[in-house]
mmCIF file of C-alpha atoms in Angstrom:
data_model
loop_
_atom_site.group_PDB
_atom_site.id
_atom_site.type_symbol
_atom_site.label_atom_id
_atom_site.label_comp_id
_atom_site.label_asym_id
_atom_site.label_seq_id
_atom_site.Cartn_x
_atom_site.Cartn_y
_atom_site.Cartn_z
ATOM 1 C CA MET A 963 62.438 -7.200 45.934
ATOM 2 C CA THR A 964 66.000 -8.265 46.269
ATOM 3 C CA ASN A 965 68.063 -10.436 44.773
ATOM 4 C CA VAL A 966 66.057 -12.898 43.476
ATOM 5 C CA GLY A 967 63.926 -10.777 41.149
ATOM 6 C CA CYS A 968 59.966 -10.926 41.082
ATOM 7 C CA ASP A 969 60.161 -11.880 37.335
ATOM 8 C CA GLN A 970 62.170 -15.202 38.322
ATOM 9 C CA ILE A 971 59.572 -16.590 40.339
ATOM 10 C CA ALA A 972 56.682 -15.803 38.026
ATOM 11 C CA GLN A 973 58.473 -17.546 35.602
ATOM 12 C CA VAL A 974 59.362 -20.426 37.097
ATOM 13 C CA ILE A 975 55.136 -20.257 38.184
ATOM 14 C CA GLN A 976 54.278 -19.841 34.352
ATOM 15 C CA LYS A 977 56.044 -22.829 33.804
ATOM 16 C CA ASP A 978 55.155 -25.212 36.072
ATOM 17 C CA GLU A 979 51.239 -23.793 36.308
ATOM 18 C CA LYS A 980 49.930 -27.273 35.342
ATOM 19 C CA ILE A 981 51.707 -29.126 38.609
ATOM 20 C CA ILE A 982 50.815 -25.728 41.177
ATOM 21 C CA LEU A 983 47.090 -25.687 40.095
ATOM 22 C CA GLU A 984 47.288 -29.634 40.016
ATOM 23 C CA GLN A 985 48.644 -29.181 43.474
ATOM 24 C CA TRP A 986 47.083 -26.325 44.839
ATOM 25 C CA GLY A 987 43.564 -27.963 43.959
ATOM 26 C CA SER A 988 43.939 -30.939 45.631
ATOM 27 C CA TYR A 989 45.400 -29.204 49.200
ATOM 28 C CA GLN A 990 42.282 -26.840 48.778
ATOM 29 C CA LEU A 991 39.799 -29.705 48.866
ATOM 30 C CA SER A 992 41.507 -31.996 51.152
ATOM 31 C CA SER A 993 41.566 -29.151 53.511
ATOM 32 C CA PHE A 994 39.310 -30.207 56.824
ATOM 33 C CA THR A 995 37.526 -27.120 56.851
ATOM 34 C CA MET A 996 36.457 -27.418 52.676
ATOM 35 C CA ARG A 997 32.786 -26.953 52.405
ATOM 36 C CA ARG A 998 31.743 -29.542 49.764
ATOM 37 C CA ASP A 999 28.403 -29.003 49.939
ATOM 38 C CA LEU A 1000 29.112 -25.106 49.700
ATOM 39 C CA ILE A 1001 31.283 -24.602 46.496
ATOM 40 C CA SER A 1002 31.484 -27.156 43.339
ATOM 41 C CA GLU A 1003 34.849 -28.440 42.906
ATOM 42 C CA ASN A 1004 34.646 -27.313 39.641
ATOM 43 C CA GLU A 1005 34.174 -23.623 40.968
ATOM 44 C CA VAL A 1006 37.149 -23.911 43.044
ATOM 45 C CA LYS A 1007 39.627 -24.854 40.094
ATOM 46 C CA GLN A 1008 38.490 -22.296 37.696
ATOM 47 C CA GLU A 1009 38.689 -19.317 40.586
ATOM 48 C CA SER A 1010 42.591 -20.578 41.369
ATOM 49 C CA ARG A 1011 43.353 -21.122 37.195
ATOM 50 C CA LYS A 1012 42.269 -17.548 37.404
ATOM 51 C CA PHE A 1013 43.856 -16.463 40.204
ATOM 52 C CA LEU A 1014 47.457 -17.976 39.525
ATOM 53 C CA GLN A 1015 47.148 -16.062 35.945
ATOM 54 C CA LEU A 1016 46.395 -13.127 37.354
ATOM 55 C CA PHE A 1017 49.260 -13.272 39.926
ATOM 56 C CA SER A 1018 51.743 -14.179 37.942
ATOM 57 C CA GLY A 1019 51.276 -11.606 36.150
ATOM 58 C CA ALA A 1020 51.381 -9.086 38.993
ATOM 59 C CA LEU A 1021 54.575 -10.933 39.998
ATOM 60 C CA GLN A 1022 56.383 -9.797 36.289
ATOM 61 C CA ASN A 1023 55.559 -6.316 37.044
ATOM 62 C CA ASN A 1024 55.966 -5.849 40.412
ATOM 63 C CA LYS A 1025 57.780 -3.009 41.783
ATOM 64 C CA ASN A 1026 58.152 -2.920 45.543
ATOM 65 C CA ASP A 1027 56.877 -5.195 48.523
ATOM 66 C CA LYS A 1028 53.900 -3.430 48.816
ATOM 67 C CA LEU A 1029 51.966 -4.780 46.663
ATOM 68 C CA THR A 1030 50.168 -1.109 46.676
ATOM 69 C CA GLY A 1031 51.143 -0.460 42.954
ATOM 70 C CA ASN A 1032 48.444 -0.286 40.101
ATOM 71 C CA GLU A 1033 49.726 -4.323 38.422
ATOM 72 C CA TRP A 1034 48.206 -5.525 41.872
ATOM 73 C CA ASP A 1035 44.851 -4.181 40.831
ATOM 74 C CA ASP A 1036 43.377 -7.228 38.905
ATOM 75 C CA VAL A 1037 44.441 -9.390 41.638
ATOM 76 C CA ARG A 1038 42.586 -7.604 43.982
ATOM 77 C CA VAL A 1039 39.703 -7.378 42.208
ATOM 78 C CA LEU A 1040 39.572 -10.869 42.166
ATOM 79 C CA LEU A 1041 40.793 -11.834 45.914
ATOM 80 C CA ALA A 1042 37.766 -9.223 46.362
ATOM 81 C CA ASP A 1043 35.429 -10.641 44.439
ATOM 82 C CA VAL A 1044 36.422 -14.781 45.647
ATOM 83 C CA SER A 1045 35.883 -13.637 49.109
ATOM 84 C CA LEU A 1046 32.965 -11.555 49.106
ATOM 85 C CA SER A 1047 31.200 -14.336 47.548
ATOM 86 C CA ARG A 1048 32.408 -16.587 50.021
ATOM 87 C CA ALA A 1049 31.055 -14.412 52.887
ATOM 88 C CA LYS A 1050 27.498 -14.385 51.550
ATOM 89 C CA LYS A 1051 28.001 -18.389 51.121
ATOM 90 C CA GLY A 1052 28.423 -18.617 54.314
ATOM 91 C CA PHE A 1053 32.185 -19.874 54.382
ATOM 92 C CA SER A 1054 34.284 -18.901 57.442
ATOM 93 C CA PRO A 1055 37.086 -16.535 57.691
ATOM 94 C CA SER A 1056 39.826 -19.309 57.327
ATOM 95 C CA ASP A 1057 38.189 -21.444 54.904
ATOM 96 C CA THR A 1058 38.319 -17.941 52.869
ATOM 97 C CA ALA A 1059 41.777 -17.537 53.788
ATOM 98 C CA THR A 1060 42.955 -21.071 53.166
ATOM 99 C CA PHE A 1061 42.175 -19.798 49.735
ATOM 100 C CA ILE A 1062 45.422 -17.813 49.619
ATOM 101 C CA PHE A 1063 47.150 -20.004 52.788
ATOM 102 C CA SER A 1064 46.978 -22.894 50.707
ATOM 103 C CA LEU A 1065 49.133 -22.191 47.736
ATOM 104 C CA LYS A 1066 51.815 -21.706 49.846
ATOM 105 C CA GLN A 1067 52.988 -25.443 49.565
ATOM 106 C CA PRO A 1068 52.500 -25.787 46.209
ATOM 107 C CA LEU A 1069 54.857 -22.851 45.557
ATOM 108 C CA PHE A 1070 57.529 -23.637 48.060
ATOM 109 C CA ASN A 1071 57.288 -26.994 46.313
ATOM 110 C CA ILE A 1072 58.460 -25.678 42.814
ATOM 111 C CA ALA A 1073 60.762 -23.319 44.206
ATOM 112 C CA ARG A 1074 62.938 -26.020 45.805
ATOM 113 C CA GLU A 1075 63.037 -27.803 42.647
ATOM 114 C CA ASN A 1076 63.786 -24.902 40.214
ATOM 115 C CA PHE A 1077 66.703 -23.114 42.920
ATOM 116 C CA LYS A 1078 69.102 -25.009 44.109
ATOM 117 C CA ASP A 1079 71.234 -22.362 45.608
ATOM 118 C CA ILE A 1080 70.340 -22.575 49.333
ATOM 119 C CA ALA A 1081 70.876 -18.749 49.767
ATOM 120 C CA ILE A 1082 68.525 -18.267 47.196
ATOM 121 C CA LEU A 1083 66.022 -20.261 47.775
ATOM 122 C CA ALA A 1084 65.857 -18.794 51.564
ATOM 123 C CA GLU A 1085 65.262 -15.231 49.670
ATOM 124 C CA VAL A 1086 62.526 -17.400 47.244
ATOM 125 C CA LEU A 1087 60.310 -18.721 49.892
ATOM 126 C CA TRP A 1088 60.849 -15.717 51.993
ATOM 127 C CA ASN A 1089 59.398 -13.065 49.215
ATOM 128 C CA ILE A 1090 56.832 -15.745 48.251
ATOM 129 C CA THR A 1091 56.272 -15.800 52.334
ATOM 130 C CA VAL A 1092 55.779 -11.984 52.603
ATOM 131 C CA ILE A 1093 53.651 -11.696 49.204
ATOM 132 C CA LEU A 1094 50.979 -14.219 49.962
ATOM 133 C CA ASP A 1095 50.588 -13.390 53.429
ATOM 134 C CA LYS A 1096 49.689 -9.907 52.329
ATOM 135 C CA LEU A 1097 47.207 -11.311 50.151
ATOM 136 C CA GLY A 1098 45.740 -13.504 52.541
ATOM 137 C CA LEU A 1099 45.220 -10.390 55.256
ATOM 138 C CA TYR A 1100 43.493 -8.778 52.099
ATOM 139 C CA THR A 1101 40.995 -11.564 51.500
ATOM 140 C CA THR A 1102 40.073 -11.643 55.391
ATOM 141 C CA GLU A 1103 39.632 -7.894 55.479
ATOM 142 C CA VAL A 1104 37.549 -8.039 52.504
ATOM 143 C CA TYR A 1105 35.595 -10.932 54.175
ATOM 144 C CA GLN A 1106 35.257 -9.492 57.355
ATOM 145 C CA LYS A 1107 33.915 -6.068 55.286
ATOM 146 C CA GLY A 1108 31.410 -8.550 53.907
ATOM 147 C CA ARG A 1109 30.316 -10.096 56.663
ATOM 148 C CA GLU A 1110 29.763 -6.465 58.173
ATOM 149 C CA GLU A 1111 27.751 -5.278 55.558
ATOM 150 C CA ILE A 1112 25.352 -8.316 55.461
ATOM 151 C CA ILE A 1113 24.623 -7.196 59.366
ATOM 152 C CA SER A 1114 24.230 -4.287 58.852
ATOM 153 C CA ARG A 1115 21.556 -5.358 56.071
ATOM 154 C CA GLN A 1116 19.988 -7.446 58.197
ATOM 155 C CA GLN A 1117 19.979 -4.870 61.321
ATOM 156 C CA GLN A 1118 18.108 -3.011 59.138
ATOM 157 C CA GLU A 1119 15.621 -5.198 58.218
ATOM 158 C CA MET A 1120 15.012 -6.077 61.266
ATOM 159 C CA LEU A 1121 14.415 -2.575 62.584
ATOM 160 C CA GLU A 1122 11.544 -2.509 60.103
ATOM 161 C CA LEU A 1123 10.198 -5.420 60.580
ATOM 162 C CA SER A 1124 9.730 -4.925 64.260
ATOM 163 C CA THR A 1125 8.124 -2.207 64.101
ATOM 164 C CA PRO A 1126 4.551 -2.711 62.620
ATOM 165 C CA VAL A 1127 1.851 0.175 62.606
ATOM 166 C CA VAL A 1128 -1.352 -1.678 62.802
ATOM 167 C CA GLN A 1129 -5.230 0.007 62.007
ATOM 168 C CA LEU A 1130 -7.255 -1.997 64.856
ATOM 169 C CA TRP A 1131 -10.102 -0.009 63.878
ATOM 170 C CA GLU A 1132 -11.532 3.100 61.734
ATOM 171 C CA GLY A 1133 -9.395 5.729 62.986
ATOM 172 C CA ILE A 1134 -7.461 3.675 65.307
ATOM 173 C CA LEU A 1135 -3.615 2.626 65.142
ATOM 174 C CA ALA A 1136 -2.019 0.482 67.111
ATOM 175 C CA LEU A 1137 2.087 -0.119 67.452
ATOM 176 C CA PRO A 1138 2.843 -3.686 68.917
ATOM 177 C CA MET A 1139 6.887 -2.560 70.246
ATOM 178 C CA ILE A 1140 8.559 -5.321 70.739
ATOM 179 C CA GLY A 1141 12.545 -5.364 72.093
ATOM 180 C CA THR A 1142 14.625 -2.387 73.429
ATOM 181 C CA LEU A 1143 13.733 1.149 72.449
ATOM 182 C CA ASP A 1144 16.987 2.926 71.270
ATOM 183 C CA SER A 1145 16.844 5.972 69.745
ATOM 184 C CA SER A 1146 17.056 4.978 65.904
ATOM 185 C CA ARG A 1147 14.901 2.025 66.408
ATOM 186 C CA THR A 1148 12.600 5.062 67.986
ATOM 187 C CA GLN A 1149 13.311 7.633 64.878
ATOM 188 C CA VAL A 1150 11.751 4.866 62.928
ATOM 189 C CA VAL A 1151 8.644 4.162 64.891
ATOM 190 C CA MET A 1152 8.200 8.013 65.261
ATOM 191 C CA GLU A 1153 8.341 7.914 61.417
ATOM 192 C CA SER A 1154 5.986 5.030 60.546
ATOM 193 C CA LEU A 1155 3.698 5.635 62.911
ATOM 194 C CA LEU A 1156 3.217 9.633 61.585
ATOM 195 C CA GLN A 1157 3.541 8.602 57.694
ATOM 196 C CA GLU A 1158 0.122 6.068 58.914
ATOM 197 C CA ILE A 1159 -1.627 8.879 60.857
ATOM 198 C CA VAL A 1160 -1.359 10.633 57.534
ATOM 199 C CA ASP A 1161 -2.629 7.649 55.703
ATOM 200 C CA THR A 1162 -5.442 6.511 57.366
ATOM 201 C CA GLY A 1163 -6.699 9.753 59.112
ATOM 202 C CA ALA A 1164 -6.526 7.997 62.809
ATOM 203 C CA THR A 1165 -6.893 10.250 65.450
ATOM 204 C CA ILE A 1166 -5.552 7.492 68.275
ATOM 205 C CA ALA A 1167 -2.790 5.405 68.237
ATOM 206 C CA ILE A 1168 -2.066 3.128 71.006
ATOM 207 C CA LEU A 1169 1.731 2.383 72.012
ATOM 208 C CA ASP A 1170 1.957 -1.257 73.159
ATOM 209 C CA ILE A 1171 5.246 -2.037 75.059
ATOM 210 C CA THR A 1172 4.420 -5.167 76.166
ATOM 211 C CA GLY A 1173 7.428 -6.881 74.379
ATOM 212 C CA VAL A 1174 9.418 -4.061 75.963
ATOM 213 C CA PRO A 1175 11.719 -5.302 77.934
ATOM 214 C CA THR A 1176 13.082 -2.409 80.147
ATOM 215 C CA VAL A 1177 12.199 0.899 80.608
ATOM 216 C CA ASP A 1178 14.252 3.489 81.618
ATOM 217 C CA THR A 1179 14.331 7.265 81.558
ATOM 218 C CA LEU A 1180 15.456 7.282 77.839
ATOM 219 C CA VAL A 1181 12.874 4.337 76.617
ATOM 220 C CA ALA A 1182 10.486 6.785 78.646
ATOM 221 C CA GLN A 1183 11.841 10.447 76.871
ATOM 222 C CA HIS A 1184 11.577 8.426 73.706
ATOM 223 C CA LEU A 1185 8.600 7.257 74.126
ATOM 224 C CA LEU A 1186 7.047 11.054 75.008
ATOM 225 C CA LYS A 1187 8.535 12.071 72.024
ATOM 226 C CA THR A 1188 6.316 9.960 69.849
ATOM 227 C CA VAL A 1189 3.459 10.739 71.753
ATOM 228 C CA ALA A 1190 4.324 14.390 71.199
ATOM 229 C CA ALA A 1191 4.980 13.763 67.499
ATOM 230 C CA ALA A 1192 1.750 11.967 67.487
ATOM 231 C CA ARG A 1193 -0.377 14.815 69.116
ATOM 232 C CA LEU A 1194 0.940 17.678 66.801
ATOM 233 C CA MET A 1195 -0.128 15.648 63.678
ATOM 234 C CA GLY A 1196 -3.781 15.634 65.820
ATOM 235 C CA ALA A 1197 -3.769 12.003 67.417
ATOM 236 C CA ASP A 1198 -3.647 11.137 70.921
ATOM 237 C CA CYS A 1199 -1.959 8.260 72.291
ATOM 238 C CA ILE A 1200 -2.584 5.763 74.705
ATOM 239 C CA ILE A 1201 0.937 3.938 75.999
ATOM 240 C CA SER A 1202 -0.298 0.037 77.207
ATOM 241 C CA GLY A 1203 0.929 -3.035 78.515
ATOM 242 C CA ILE A 1204 2.781 -1.860 81.508
ATOM 243 C CA ARG A 1205 3.980 -4.548 83.122
ATOM 244 C CA PRO A 1206 3.907 -3.559 87.583
ATOM 245 C CA GLN A 1207 7.221 -3.757 87.574
ATOM 246 C CA ILE A 1208 7.912 -1.932 84.989
ATOM 247 C CA ALA A 1209 5.104 0.312 86.664
ATOM 248 C CA GLN A 1210 7.149 0.506 89.910
ATOM 249 C CA THR A 1211 10.262 1.303 87.586
ATOM 250 C CA ILE A 1212 8.617 4.238 86.311
ATOM 251 C CA VAL A 1213 7.692 6.050 89.421
ATOM 252 C CA HIS A 1214 11.013 4.845 90.707
ATOM 253 C CA LEU A 1215 12.949 7.228 88.045
ATOM 254 C CA GLY A 1216 10.469 9.606 88.634
ATOM 255 C CA VAL A 1217 9.201 10.057 85.036
ATOM 256 C CA ASP A 1218 6.583 12.193 84.391
ATOM 257 C CA LEU A 1219 3.849 9.910 82.317
ATOM 258 C CA THR A 1220 1.099 12.260 83.407
ATOM 259 C CA SER A 1221 0.441 14.049 79.925
ATOM 260 C CA VAL A 1222 -0.586 10.273 78.604
ATOM 261 C CA ILE A 1223 -3.213 8.115 78.979
ATOM 262 C CA THR A 1224 -1.718 4.771 80.352
ATOM 263 C CA LYS A 1225 -3.228 1.676 80.401
ATOM 264 C CA ALA A 1226 -2.421 -1.598 81.920
ATOM 265 C CA THR A 1227 -3.217 -3.673 78.708
ATOM 266 C CA LEU A 1228 -3.862 -3.139 75.322
ATOM 267 C CA ALA A 1229 -7.729 -4.249 75.583
ATOM 268 C CA ASP A 1230 -8.567 -1.644 77.457
ATOM 269 C CA ALA A 1231 -6.979 0.903 75.629
ATOM 270 C CA PHE A 1232 -8.585 -0.179 72.999
ATOM 271 C CA LEU A 1233 -11.867 0.224 75.185
ATOM 272 C CA VAL A 1234 -10.621 3.842 75.792
ATOM 273 C CA ALA A 1235 -9.779 4.358 72.281
ATOM 274 C CA LEU A 1236 -13.501 3.669 70.663
ATOM 275 C CA GLU A 1237 -15.508 5.496 73.299
ATOM 276 C CA ARG A 1238 -12.879 8.643 72.060
ATOM 277 C CA THR A 1239 -13.787 8.059 68.728
ATOM 278 C CA LYS A 1240 -17.372 7.893 69.887
ATOM 279 C CA GLN A 1241 -17.529 4.171 68.490
ATOM 280 C CA LYS A 1242 -18.827 0.868 70.315
ATOM 281 C CA ILE A 1243 -19.277 -3.166 70.207
ATOM 282 C CA VAL A 1244 -22.007 -4.792 71.308
ATOM 283 C CA LYS A 1245 -22.007 -8.658 71.553
ATOM 284 C CA VAL A 1246 -25.160 -10.053 68.933
ATOM 285 C CA ALA A 1247 -27.693 -11.471 70.791
ATOM 286 C CA VAL A 1248 -28.345 -15.083 69.737
ATOM 287 C CA MET B 1104 6.065 42.493 50.833
ATOM 288 C CA ASP B 1105 4.848 39.152 51.958
ATOM 289 C CA ARG B 1106 1.653 38.574 53.647
ATOM 290 C CA ILE B 1107 -0.397 35.579 54.534
ATOM 291 C CA PRO B 1108 -4.028 35.818 53.491
ATOM 292 C CA ILE B 1109 -6.799 35.673 56.663
ATOM 293 C CA LEU B 1110 -9.944 34.458 55.438
ATOM 294 C CA LYS B 1111 -13.410 34.816 57.418
ATOM 295 C CA MET B 1112 -16.075 32.297 57.193
ATOM 296 C CA GLY B 1113 -18.555 33.077 59.302
ATOM 297 C CA GLU B 1114 -17.027 32.664 62.984
ATOM 298 C CA HIS B 1115 -13.763 31.146 62.024
ATOM 299 C CA LEU B 1116 -10.978 32.606 60.390
ATOM 300 C CA LEU B 1117 -8.618 30.449 58.413
ATOM 301 C CA VAL B 1118 -5.250 30.999 58.025
ATOM 302 C CA THR B 1119 -3.740 29.023 55.192
ATOM 303 C CA ILE B 1120 0.829 29.149 55.223
ATOM 304 C CA GLN B 1121 0.964 28.120 51.632
ATOM 305 C CA VAL B 1122 4.877 29.857 51.283
ATOM 306 C CA ASP B 1123 7.597 29.186 53.080
ATOM 307 C CA MET B 1124 7.732 30.559 56.242
ATOM 308 C CA HIS B 1125 10.391 33.515 56.671
ATOM 309 C CA ASP B 1126 10.840 35.502 59.664
ATOM 310 C CA GLN B 1127 9.381 39.023 58.076
ATOM 311 C CA ILE B 1128 6.174 36.803 57.486
ATOM 312 C CA ALA B 1129 5.487 35.172 60.688
ATOM 313 C CA LEU B 1130 5.887 38.414 62.510
ATOM 314 C CA ASN B 1131 3.752 40.224 59.739
ATOM 315 C CA LEU B 1132 1.194 37.332 60.272
ATOM 316 C CA GLN B 1133 0.925 37.675 64.186
ATOM 317 C CA ASP B 1134 0.272 41.025 63.462
ATOM 318 C CA ASP B 1135 -2.505 41.023 61.055
ATOM 319 C CA LEU B 1136 -3.906 38.025 62.913
ATOM 320 C CA THR B 1137 -4.595 39.717 65.865
ATOM 321 C CA ASN B 1138 -6.041 42.185 64.753
ATOM 322 C CA GLN B 1139 -8.405 40.065 62.152
ATOM 323 C CA ILE B 1140 -9.799 38.742 65.753
ATOM 324 C CA ALA B 1141 -10.384 41.791 66.966
ATOM 325 C CA LYS B 1142 -12.039 43.608 64.422
ATOM 326 C CA TYR B 1143 -14.566 40.208 63.327
ATOM 327 C CA LYS B 1144 -14.225 39.143 66.949
ATOM 328 C CA ALA B 1145 -13.638 35.834 65.562
ATOM 329 C CA LYS B 1146 -14.572 33.038 67.842
ATOM 330 C CA ALA B 1147 -12.472 30.464 66.361
ATOM 331 C CA VAL B 1148 -8.794 30.435 64.410
ATOM 332 C CA LEU B 1149 -8.060 27.442 61.830
ATOM 333 C CA ILE B 1150 -4.222 27.450 60.785
ATOM 334 C CA ASP B 1151 -3.245 25.447 58.005
ATOM 335 C CA ILE B 1152 0.532 24.292 57.871
ATOM 336 C CA SER B 1153 0.341 21.717 55.304
ATOM 337 C CA ALA B 1154 2.185 23.262 52.866
ATOM 338 C CA LEU B 1155 4.696 23.909 55.366
ATOM 339 C CA GLU B 1156 7.982 21.627 54.657
ATOM 340 C CA ILE B 1157 10.595 23.551 56.737
ATOM 341 C CA VAL B 1158 10.705 25.080 60.173
ATOM 342 C CA ASP B 1159 13.059 25.858 62.724
ATOM 343 C CA SER B 1160 12.967 26.889 66.032
ATOM 344 C CA PHE B 1161 12.070 30.765 65.477
ATOM 345 C CA ILE B 1162 8.872 29.146 63.250
ATOM 346 C CA GLY B 1163 7.961 26.937 65.779
ATOM 347 C CA ARG B 1164 8.271 29.028 68.345
ATOM 348 C CA MET B 1165 5.843 31.636 66.094
ATOM 349 C CA ILE B 1166 3.573 28.840 65.488
ATOM 350 C CA SER B 1167 3.117 28.478 69.340
ATOM 351 C CA ASN B 1168 2.741 31.802 70.023
ATOM 352 C CA ILE B 1169 0.490 32.598 67.314
ATOM 353 C CA ALA B 1170 -2.425 29.807 68.663
ATOM 354 C CA GLY B 1171 -0.890 31.432 72.039
ATOM 355 C CA LEU B 1172 -2.340 35.209 71.372
ATOM 356 C CA SER B 1173 -5.331 33.982 69.683
ATOM 357 C CA ARG B 1174 -6.402 32.241 72.904
ATOM 358 C CA ILE B 1175 -5.711 34.886 74.505
ATOM 359 C CA LEU B 1176 -7.840 37.213 72.385
ATOM 360 C CA ASP B 1177 -10.559 34.401 72.984
ATOM 361 C CA ALA B 1178 -10.534 32.428 70.011
ATOM 362 C CA GLN B 1179 -10.368 28.679 69.859
ATOM 363 C CA THR B 1180 -7.090 27.434 68.017
ATOM 364 C CA VAL B 1181 -6.657 24.647 65.896
ATOM 365 C CA VAL B 1182 -3.539 23.807 64.356
ATOM 366 C CA VAL B 1183 -3.727 21.556 61.865
ATOM 367 C CA GLY B 1184 -2.148 19.124 58.467
ATOM 368 C CA MET B 1185 1.555 19.092 60.149
ATOM 369 C CA ARG B 1186 3.790 17.111 58.207
ATOM 370 C CA PRO B 1187 5.226 14.182 59.903
ATOM 371 C CA ALA B 1188 9.237 15.321 59.007
ATOM 372 C CA VAL B 1189 7.977 18.933 60.633
ATOM 373 C CA ALA B 1190 6.106 17.101 64.124
ATOM 374 C CA ILE B 1191 9.615 15.348 64.284
ATOM 375 C CA THR B 1192 11.661 18.233 63.753
ATOM 376 C CA LEU B 1193 9.449 20.169 66.323
ATOM 377 C CA VAL B 1194 9.654 17.666 68.934
ATOM 378 C CA GLU B 1195 13.440 17.281 68.835
ATOM 379 C CA LEU B 1196 13.631 21.066 68.975
ATOM 380 C CA GLY B 1197 11.716 20.353 72.113
ATOM 381 C CA LEU B 1198 8.794 22.537 71.002
ATOM 382 C CA THR B 1199 5.675 20.199 71.643
ATOM 383 C CA LEU B 1200 3.073 23.184 71.446
ATOM 384 C CA ASP B 1201 1.661 22.412 74.444
ATOM 385 C CA GLY B 1202 -1.716 23.835 75.030
ATOM 386 C CA VAL B 1203 -2.380 24.197 71.060
ATOM 387 C CA ARG B 1204 -4.808 21.951 69.873
ATOM 388 C CA THR B 1205 -3.904 20.153 66.660
ATOM 389 C CA ALA B 1206 -5.659 17.831 64.009
ATOM 390 C CA LEU B 1207 -4.703 16.348 60.813
ATOM 391 C CA ASN B 1208 -6.498 18.053 58.343
ATOM 392 C CA VAL B 1209 -8.674 21.111 57.930
ATOM 393 C CA GLU B 1210 -12.002 18.812 58.195
ATOM 394 C CA LYS B 1211 -11.001 17.503 61.246
ATOM 395 C CA GLY B 1212 -9.590 20.400 62.355
ATOM 396 C CA LEU B 1213 -13.320 22.484 61.875
ATOM 397 C CA ASP B 1214 -14.672 19.407 63.215
ATOM 398 C CA ILE B 1215 -13.195 20.410 66.634
ATOM 399 C CA LEU B 1216 -13.867 23.865 66.614
ATOM 400 C CA ARG B 1217 -17.572 23.166 66.134
ATOM 401 C CA THR B 1218 -17.540 21.226 68.822
ATOM 402 C CA ALA B 1219 -15.501 23.371 70.686
ATOM 403 C CA LEU B 1220 -18.020 26.660 70.220
ATOM 404 C CA LYS B 1221 -20.983 24.615 70.727
ATOM 405 C CA ARG B 1222 -20.055 24.202 74.523
#
């Protein structure tokens, strides 16, 4: 920082901490994006007080205007905490960034009162702007990261949820597949199917693709891979739920499914499976 | 030198792979098994690979070869006890062992061999 040292700003902040906190708090709470239902007034005040303390402390020891020094570590940790917790609570990015940006006005007010010389005032305002912008950007970055973590966790959960392996009968497994089959899902499907084959000792697995919207060569290849892997474990596969349009696509694409038993419906496949395992369902005569 | 024991049970030959398969063992097994099938006129061979944790393309091809050559010597062959991870690896390597019969465990493998021999 140039002529007007950061420690001078820090001193002013420490002197007028109360006024700043009051103004900052009211700016934050009056901001139209503020979600009162997600966070309490008390929490906001606590976060603000803690931030301001660390902020002025860091300003005092600031060495360059890149905000990369150790003196900013505490500030960064606090900001990361704040924005991560807000990301989890469901705040929007602008809500989260407002936490920092709404500090500008109170600081400007204080600066105007304390630095009467126009040139110095301009310098101070500029310094404050630069620092707060950087911190604001950092907040947004952490917020983004937090959201991405949430998204990837949900994706993982969806993967696990959407590929159940159910035991239909003794020795017969069914895999009702729903949604697009990509390679990562095929991997999950394959692993859970093979594990289930080991656990239940099943000899037949029915892959039901009723819920798969499109079947292209890649999906077909994934299906065939699953079938081959199950066969290596000693279980035969039946593919069921092939809709008329999908049957047409498969033939048009020239995908060879002759090595697998295919059936139109899960019920048909189940009958074949019962036959293969030498079982029978009979109606009870009343 | 490491060798994999081949057990004779009536008309069946039982090969259980209990050690880490390395290339020389696989080659030895191929020799031993062909000799034993010829010697005992075995009608059925059961290969248990439940202890096999790691396969590469060479071992995968060896398994396929061993199954293929015992079939040529007129012995029904079944590979049993493949682990899920091994199955996935073989499929990813493109080795689907077409024409090799498979079963989940020794019990089911023996069932398959019995029904095959009855015909």
